[in-house]
Amino acid sequence: MKKTILVTGGAGYIGSVAVKMLIAQGHKVVVVDNLSKGLQKLVGKKAKLYKADLTSQDQLEKAFKDNKIDAVMHFAGYKAVEESMQNPAKYSLNITGTINLLNLMAKYGVKKIIYSSSAAVYGEPKYNPIDESHPTEPMNYYGFTKLESERIMEWYSKLHGISYVALRYFNVAGDGGLSYVDPDAKNILPIIMEVVFGKRETLVIMGKDYPTRDGTCIRDYIDVNDLIDAHILALRLEKSAIINLGTSNGVSVKELVDATTNVIGKPIKVEYGPRRPGDPAELCASNDRAKKLLGWAPKKTVKDMISSAYKAYKKSF
Ligand SMILES: NC(=O)c1ccc[n+]([C@@H]2O[C@H](COP(=O)([O-])OP(=O)(O)OC[C@H]3O[C@@H](n4cnc5c(N)ncnc54)[C@H](O)[C@@H]3O)[C@@H](O)[C@H]2O)c1
């Protein structure tokens, strides 16, 4: 059935792909974004954009008043781990925004929310691959805001019958067909692309003495298109759930650099620096629950993610 979906953060990297895919499937899309990082052009002309901040209940309410919303996909938020430790007040707004959104959902009778959570809720892994029963002990304030938002959603599900699906993303990468270039690159693949296109001199790999196969950190990269497929499947889930989204295939930083070299056909300038405090050696998702509850499986490889990001950056450099 075609629905009206409110997409918060729909002008950002991941949210804009959701907007595009929902529209392609015939849904009506309403976007709320304060454009603090998002770009209006990513929303496209077919979605209705409200430039509004989630921390202002009044600004946000307009989107609910004007449209009969069936479900919410909640991507809006600040996401830089290091900044969250230096400026917790800013990151507390992630929680305020979620509460405002839930209050309006309760007021307007909207019963379904899909939430962008993060592997950062787990903290230092006690084992890999990490399943959803792994202890949640965030090591940074960003991760705490994600976990707190999950807990608040759980309460609102009890108090207001709002069902929620918290999707805990691992490392999202690749381009979703909108030629996205990160205006403030903090994730590894956009940083590699900045080195490839000369915006940065070198890639500094932080630590080469981790207890991994080549000494560099291992992460689980998930393609943004696969990620949004899971969100769309989650719209149909009839109960609340917390679900990891990752591929279960760990890739080291060095392997990522080597794979990029192979895709683009030229070497990438690399330097080694000290470890970054708080970086675990390995983070890898168990995706059994996503497979079971959503009938989802990732389709794209790391090579696909690198190729699509490379094409996107090539267009604008
Ligand atoms: N990118 C990843 O690897 C990753 C991993 C785990 C979780 N996440 C989560 O996924 C979500 C989307 O991430 P992204 O990579 O697209 O980030 P992004 O910064 O590109 O997009 C976030 C969007 O939210 C908007 N926004 C922020 N605060 C807002 C507010 N108070 N009111 C209205 N709009 C606001 C920004 O303008 C931006 O368009 C975030 O919640 C992030 O924490 C991302």
Coordinates of C-alpha atoms and ligand atoms in Angstrom, one line a residue:
M1 CA 0.0 0.0 0.0
K2 CA 1.3 3.5 -0.9
K3 CA 1.9 5.6 2.2
T4 CA 2.9 9.1 3.3
I5 CA 6.3 8.9 5.0
L6 CA 7.9 11.7 7.0
V7 CA 11.7 11.5 6.5
T8 CA 13.6 13.6 9.0
G9 CA 17.2 14.4 7.9
G10 CA 16.0 13.7 4.3
A11 CA 18.5 16.2 2.9
G12 CA 21.5 14.3 4.3
Y13 CA 23.7 11.5 3.0
I14 CA 21.5 8.5 4.0
G15 CA 18.1 10.2 4.3
S16 CA 18.2 11.5 0.8
V17 CA 18.6 8.0 -0.6
A18 CA 15.6 6.9 1.4
V19 CA 13.6 9.8 -0.1
K20 CA 14.7 8.8 -3.6
M21 CA 13.8 5.1 -3.1
L22 CA 10.5 5.8 -1.4
I23 CA 9.4 8.0 -4.2
A24 CA 10.5 5.5 -6.8
Q25 CA 8.2 3.0 -5.0
G26 CA 5.3 5.3 -5.3
H27 CA 5.1 6.6 -1.7
K28 CA 4.5 10.3 -0.8
V29 CA 7.4 11.8 1.0
V30 CA 7.6 14.7 3.4
V31 CA 11.0 15.8 4.5
V32 CA 12.0 17.8 7.7
D33 CA 15.6 19.0 7.7
N34 CA 17.2 22.1 9.2
L35 CA 19.8 22.0 6.4
S36 CA 22.6 22.3 9.0
K37 CA 24.5 19.7 7.0
G38 CA 22.0 18.5 4.5
L39 CA 21.5 20.0 1.0
Q40 CA 18.2 21.0 -0.5
K41 CA 19.2 19.7 -4.0
L42 CA 19.4 16.1 -2.5
V43 CA 15.8 16.1 -1.6
G44 CA 14.6 16.5 -5.2
K45 CA 11.4 18.1 -6.4
K46 CA 9.0 15.3 -5.7
A47 CA 9.2 15.4 -2.0
K48 CA 7.8 18.2 0.1
L49 CA 10.6 19.9 2.1
Y50 CA 10.1 21.7 5.5
K51 CA 13.2 23.6 6.5
A52 CA 12.6 23.0 10.2
D53 CA 14.6 22.0 13.3
L54 CA 13.4 19.0 15.3
T55 CA 14.3 20.7 18.5
S56 CA 11.5 23.2 17.8
Q57 CA 8.2 21.5 18.4
D58 CA 6.4 24.3 16.6
Q59 CA 8.5 24.2 13.5
L60 CA 8.1 20.4 13.4
E61 CA 4.4 20.4 14.0
K62 CA 3.7 22.1 10.7
A63 CA 4.7 19.0 8.8
F64 CA 2.3 16.9 10.9
K65 CA -0.6 19.5 10.5
D66 CA -0.2 19.8 6.7
N67 CA 0.1 16.1 5.9
K68 CA -1.5 12.9 7.0
I69 CA 1.6 11.0 8.0
D70 CA 1.5 7.1 8.0
A71 CA 5.0 6.4 9.3
V72 CA 8.3 8.2 10.1
M73 CA 11.9 7.4 9.1
H74 CA 14.1 9.3 11.5
F75 CA 17.6 10.1 10.2
A76 CA 18.0 13.7 11.5
G77 CA 20.9 14.1 13.9
Y78 CA 24.5 15.0 14.5
K79 CA 26.9 12.1 14.0
A80 CA 30.5 13.1 14.6
V81 CA 31.8 11.0 17.5
E82 CA 34.7 13.2 18.5
E83 CA 32.6 16.4 18.4
S84 CA 30.1 14.7 20.6
M85 CA 32.8 14.4 23.3
Q86 CA 33.7 18.1 23.0
N87 CA 30.2 19.5 22.6
P88 CA 27.7 17.3 24.4
A89 CA 25.1 20.1 24.5
K90 CA 24.9 20.0 20.7
Y91 CA 24.5 16.2 20.8
S92 CA 21.9 16.3 23.5
L93 CA 19.7 17.9 20.8
N94 CA 19.6 14.5 19.1
I95 CA 17.6 13.3 22.1
T96 CA 15.5 16.4 22.3
G97 CA 14.6 16.1 18.6
T98 CA 13.6 12.4 19.0
I99 CA 11.4 13.3 22.0
N100 CA 9.6 16.1 20.1
L101 CA 9.1 13.8 17.1
L102 CA 7.6 11.1 19.3
N103 CA 5.3 13.6 21.1
L104 CA 3.9 14.8 17.8
M105 CA 3.5 11.2 16.5
A106 CA 1.5 10.5 19.7
K107 CA -0.6 13.7 19.2
Y108 CA -1.3 12.9 15.5
G109 CA -1.8 9.2 15.9
V110 CA 1.3 8.1 13.9
K111 CA 2.1 4.6 15.0
K112 CA 5.4 3.6 13.3
I113 CA 8.9 4.9 13.4
I114 CA 12.1 3.5 11.8
Y115 CA 15.1 5.0 13.6
S116 CA 18.8 5.4 12.6
S117 CA 20.7 3.9 15.5
S118 CA 24.3 2.9 15.4
A119 CA 26.9 0.3 16.3
A120 CA 28.2 3.0 18.7
V121 CA 25.6 1.9 21.2
Y122 CA 27.7 -1.3 21.9
G123 CA 31.0 0.3 22.9
E124 CA 34.1 -1.9 23.2
P125 CA 33.1 -5.2 21.6
K126 CA 33.2 -8.2 23.9
Y127 CA 33.0 -10.5 20.9
N128 CA 32.6 -10.4 17.1
P129 CA 30.3 -10.6 15.2
I130 CA 28.2 -8.5 17.5
D131 CA 24.6 -9.5 17.8
E132 CA 21.8 -7.4 19.3
S133 CA 22.1 -9.1 22.7
H134 CA 25.6 -7.8 23.1
P135 CA 25.9 -5.4 26.1
T136 CA 25.3 -1.8 25.3
E137 CA 28.0 0.4 27.0
P138 CA 28.7 3.4 24.6
M139 CA 32.2 4.8 24.8
N140 CA 31.2 8.2 23.4
Y141 CA 28.4 10.7 24.0
Y142 CA 27.1 10.2 20.4
G143 CA 26.5 6.5 21.1
F144 CA 24.8 7.4 24.4
T145 CA 22.4 9.7 22.5
K146 CA 21.5 6.8 20.1
L147 CA 20.9 4.4 23.0
E148 CA 18.9 6.9 25.0
S149 CA 16.7 7.6 21.9
E150 CA 16.1 3.8 21.6
R151 CA 15.1 3.6 25.2
I152 CA 12.7 6.5 24.9
M153 CA 11.1 4.9 21.8
E154 CA 10.6 1.7 23.9
W155 CA 8.7 3.7 26.5
Y156 CA 6.6 5.5 23.9
S157 CA 5.8 2.2 22.4
K158 CA 4.4 1.1 25.8
L159 CA 2.7 4.4 26.5
H160 CA 1.3 5.4 23.1
G161 CA 1.4 2.1 21.1
I162 CA 4.0 3.5 18.7
S163 CA 5.9 0.6 17.2
Y164 CA 9.6 1.3 16.5
V165 CA 12.4 -0.4 14.6
A166 CA 15.8 0.8 15.7
L167 CA 18.3 -0.1 13.0
R168 CA 21.9 -0.2 14.3
Y169 CA 24.1 0.7 11.4
F170 CA 27.7 -0.3 11.1
N171 CA 29.9 1.7 8.6
V172 CA 27.7 3.1 5.9
A173 CA 29.4 3.7 2.5
G174 CA 28.9 4.1 -1.2
D175 CA 26.7 6.4 -3.3
G176 CA 23.0 6.1 -3.5
G177 CA 22.7 7.5 -7.1
L178 CA 22.6 11.1 -6.0
S179 CA 26.4 11.7 -6.5
Y180 CA 26.9 12.5 -2.8
V181 CA 30.1 14.3 -1.8
D182 CA 30.5 14.7 1.9
P183 CA 30.9 18.4 2.8
D184 CA 32.6 17.5 6.1
A185 CA 34.3 14.1 5.6
K186 CA 34.9 12.2 8.8
N187 CA 34.3 8.6 7.6
I188 CA 37.1 6.6 5.9
L189 CA 35.8 6.2 2.4
P190 CA 35.0 9.9 1.9
I191 CA 38.5 10.7 3.3
I192 CA 40.1 8.3 0.9
M193 CA 38.2 10.0 -1.9
E194 CA 39.5 13.4 -0.8
V195 CA 43.0 12.0 -1.1
V196 CA 42.3 10.5 -4.5
F197 CA 41.0 13.8 -5.8
G198 CA 43.8 15.9 -4.2
K199 CA 41.7 17.7 -1.5
R200 CA 44.0 16.0 1.1
E201 CA 47.6 15.1 0.8
T202 CA 47.6 11.7 2.5
L203 CA 45.4 9.2 4.2
V204 CA 46.6 8.9 7.8
I205 CA 45.9 5.4 9.0
M206 CA 45.5 5.5 12.8
G207 CA 47.3 2.5 14.2
K208 CA 49.0 -0.4 12.6
D209 CA 49.6 -2.5 15.6
Y210 CA 46.1 -3.8 16.3
P211 CA 45.6 -7.5 16.9
T212 CA 44.1 -8.0 13.4
R213 CA 45.4 -9.8 10.3
D214 CA 47.3 -6.8 9.0
G215 CA 47.5 -4.6 12.2
T216 CA 44.9 -2.1 11.0
C217 CA 41.3 -1.8 12.3
I218 CA 38.6 -4.0 10.9
R219 CA 35.1 -2.6 10.2
D220 CA 31.9 -3.8 8.6
Y221 CA 31.0 -1.6 5.6
I222 CA 27.4 -1.6 4.4
D223 CA 26.2 -0.1 1.2
V224 CA 23.8 2.8 1.5
N225 CA 21.3 1.3 -1.0
D226 CA 21.2 -2.0 0.9
L227 CA 20.7 0.0 4.1
I228 CA 17.7 1.7 2.7
D229 CA 16.2 -1.5 1.3
A230 CA 16.2 -2.7 5.0
H231 CA 14.4 0.5 6.1
I232 CA 11.7 0.0 3.5
L233 CA 11.3 -3.7 4.5
A234 CA 11.1 -2.5 8.2
L235 CA 8.0 -0.4 7.3
R236 CA 6.1 -3.8 7.0
L237 CA 7.4 -5.3 10.2
E238 CA 4.4 -5.5 12.6
K239 CA 6.3 -5.4 15.9
S240 CA 9.0 -3.3 17.5
A241 CA 12.5 -4.5 17.1
I242 CA 16.2 -3.6 17.4
I243 CA 18.2 -4.8 14.4
N244 CA 21.8 -4.6 13.3
L245 CA 22.6 -3.6 9.7
G246 CA 25.9 -4.8 8.5
T247 CA 27.3 -7.4 6.1
S248 CA 29.1 -9.6 8.7
N249 CA 32.3 -9.3 6.5
G250 CA 35.0 -7.4 8.2
V251 CA 37.4 -5.4 6.0
S252 CA 40.6 -3.8 7.4
V253 CA 41.6 -0.2 6.6
K254 CA 44.6 -1.5 4.7
E255 CA 42.3 -3.9 2.7
L256 CA 40.0 -1.0 1.9
V257 CA 42.9 1.1 0.7
D258 CA 44.2 -1.7 -1.5
A259 CA 40.7 -2.4 -2.9
T260 CA 40.4 1.4 -3.7
T261 CA 43.8 1.3 -5.5
N262 CA 42.5 -1.7 -7.6
V263 CA 39.2 0.1 -8.5
I264 CA 40.8 3.4 -9.5
G265 CA 44.0 2.0 -10.9
K266 CA 46.5 4.3 -9.0
P267 CA 48.1 4.2 -5.6
I268 CA 46.9 6.2 -2.6
K269 CA 49.3 8.1 -0.5
V270 CA 49.2 6.6 3.0
E271 CA 50.9 7.5 6.3
Y272 CA 50.6 5.7 9.6
G273 CA 49.8 7.6 12.7
P274 CA 49.2 6.6 16.3
R275 CA 46.0 4.8 17.4
R276 CA 42.9 7.0 17.9
P277 CA 41.7 6.6 21.5
G278 CA 38.5 4.6 21.8
D279 CA 38.8 2.8 18.4
P280 CA 38.2 -0.9 18.9
A281 CA 40.3 -3.3 16.8
E282 CA 37.3 -4.9 15.2
L283 CA 33.6 -4.1 14.8
C284 CA 31.6 -6.6 12.8
A285 CA 27.8 -7.1 12.8
S286 CA 25.9 -10.3 13.1
N287 CA 23.0 -9.8 10.6
D288 CA 21.0 -12.9 11.4
R289 CA 18.2 -10.9 12.9
A290 CA 17.9 -8.6 9.9
K291 CA 17.7 -11.7 7.7
K292 CA 15.1 -13.4 9.8
L293 CA 12.8 -10.5 10.7
L294 CA 13.1 -8.4 7.5
G295 CA 14.0 -11.1 4.9
W296 CA 16.9 -8.8 4.1
A297 CA 20.4 -9.6 2.8
P298 CA 23.1 -7.2 1.7
K299 CA 23.7 -7.3 -2.1
K300 CA 26.6 -4.9 -2.6
T301 CA 30.3 -5.6 -2.1
V302 CA 33.0 -3.3 -0.9
K303 CA 34.2 -3.0 -4.5
D304 CA 30.7 -1.7 -5.4
M305 CA 30.8 0.9 -2.6
I306 CA 34.2 2.1 -3.7
S307 CA 33.2 2.3 -7.4
S308 CA 30.0 4.3 -6.7
A309 CA 31.7 6.7 -4.3
Y310 CA 34.5 7.2 -6.8
K311 CA 32.0 8.0 -9.6
A312 CA 30.2 10.5 -7.3
Y313 CA 33.4 12.3 -6.4
K314 CA 34.7 12.2 -10.0
K315 CA 31.6 14.2 -11.1
S316 CA 32.3 17.1 -8.7
F317 CA 36.1 17.3 -8.6
Ligands
LIG1 N1 26.8 7.6 8.1 C1 27.0 6.5 8.9 O1 27.9 5.7 8.7 C2 26.1 6.3 10.1 C3 26.3 5.2 10.9 C4 25.4 5.0 12.0 C5 24.3 5.8 12.2 N2 24.2 6.9 11.4 C6 23.0 7.8 11.6 O2 22.2 7.9 10.5 C7 21.6 9.2 10.4 C8 21.8 9.8 9.1 O3 23.3 10.0 8.9 P1 23.9 10.7 7.7 O4 25.2 10.0 7.4 O5 22.9 10.7 6.6 O6 24.2 12.1 8.2 P2 24.0 13.6 7.6 O7 24.7 14.5 8.5 O8 24.4 13.5 6.2 O9 22.4 13.7 7.6 C9 21.8 14.2 8.8 C10 20.7 15.2 8.4 O10 20.0 15.6 9.5 C11 19.9 17.0 9.5 N3 19.7 17.5 10.9 C12 20.6 17.3 11.9 N4 20.1 17.8 13.1 C13 18.8 18.2 12.8 C14 17.8 18.8 13.5 N5 17.9 19.0 14.9 N6 16.6 19.1 12.9 C15 16.4 18.9 11.6 N7 17.4 18.4 10.8 C16 18.6 18.0 11.4 C17 21.1 17.5 8.8 O11 21.0 18.8 8.1 C18 21.4 16.4 7.8 O12 20.7 16.7 6.5 C19 22.1 10.0 11.6 O13 21.2 9.9 12.7 C20 23.4 9.2 12.0 O14 23.7 9.3 13.4 C21 25.0 7.2 10.3

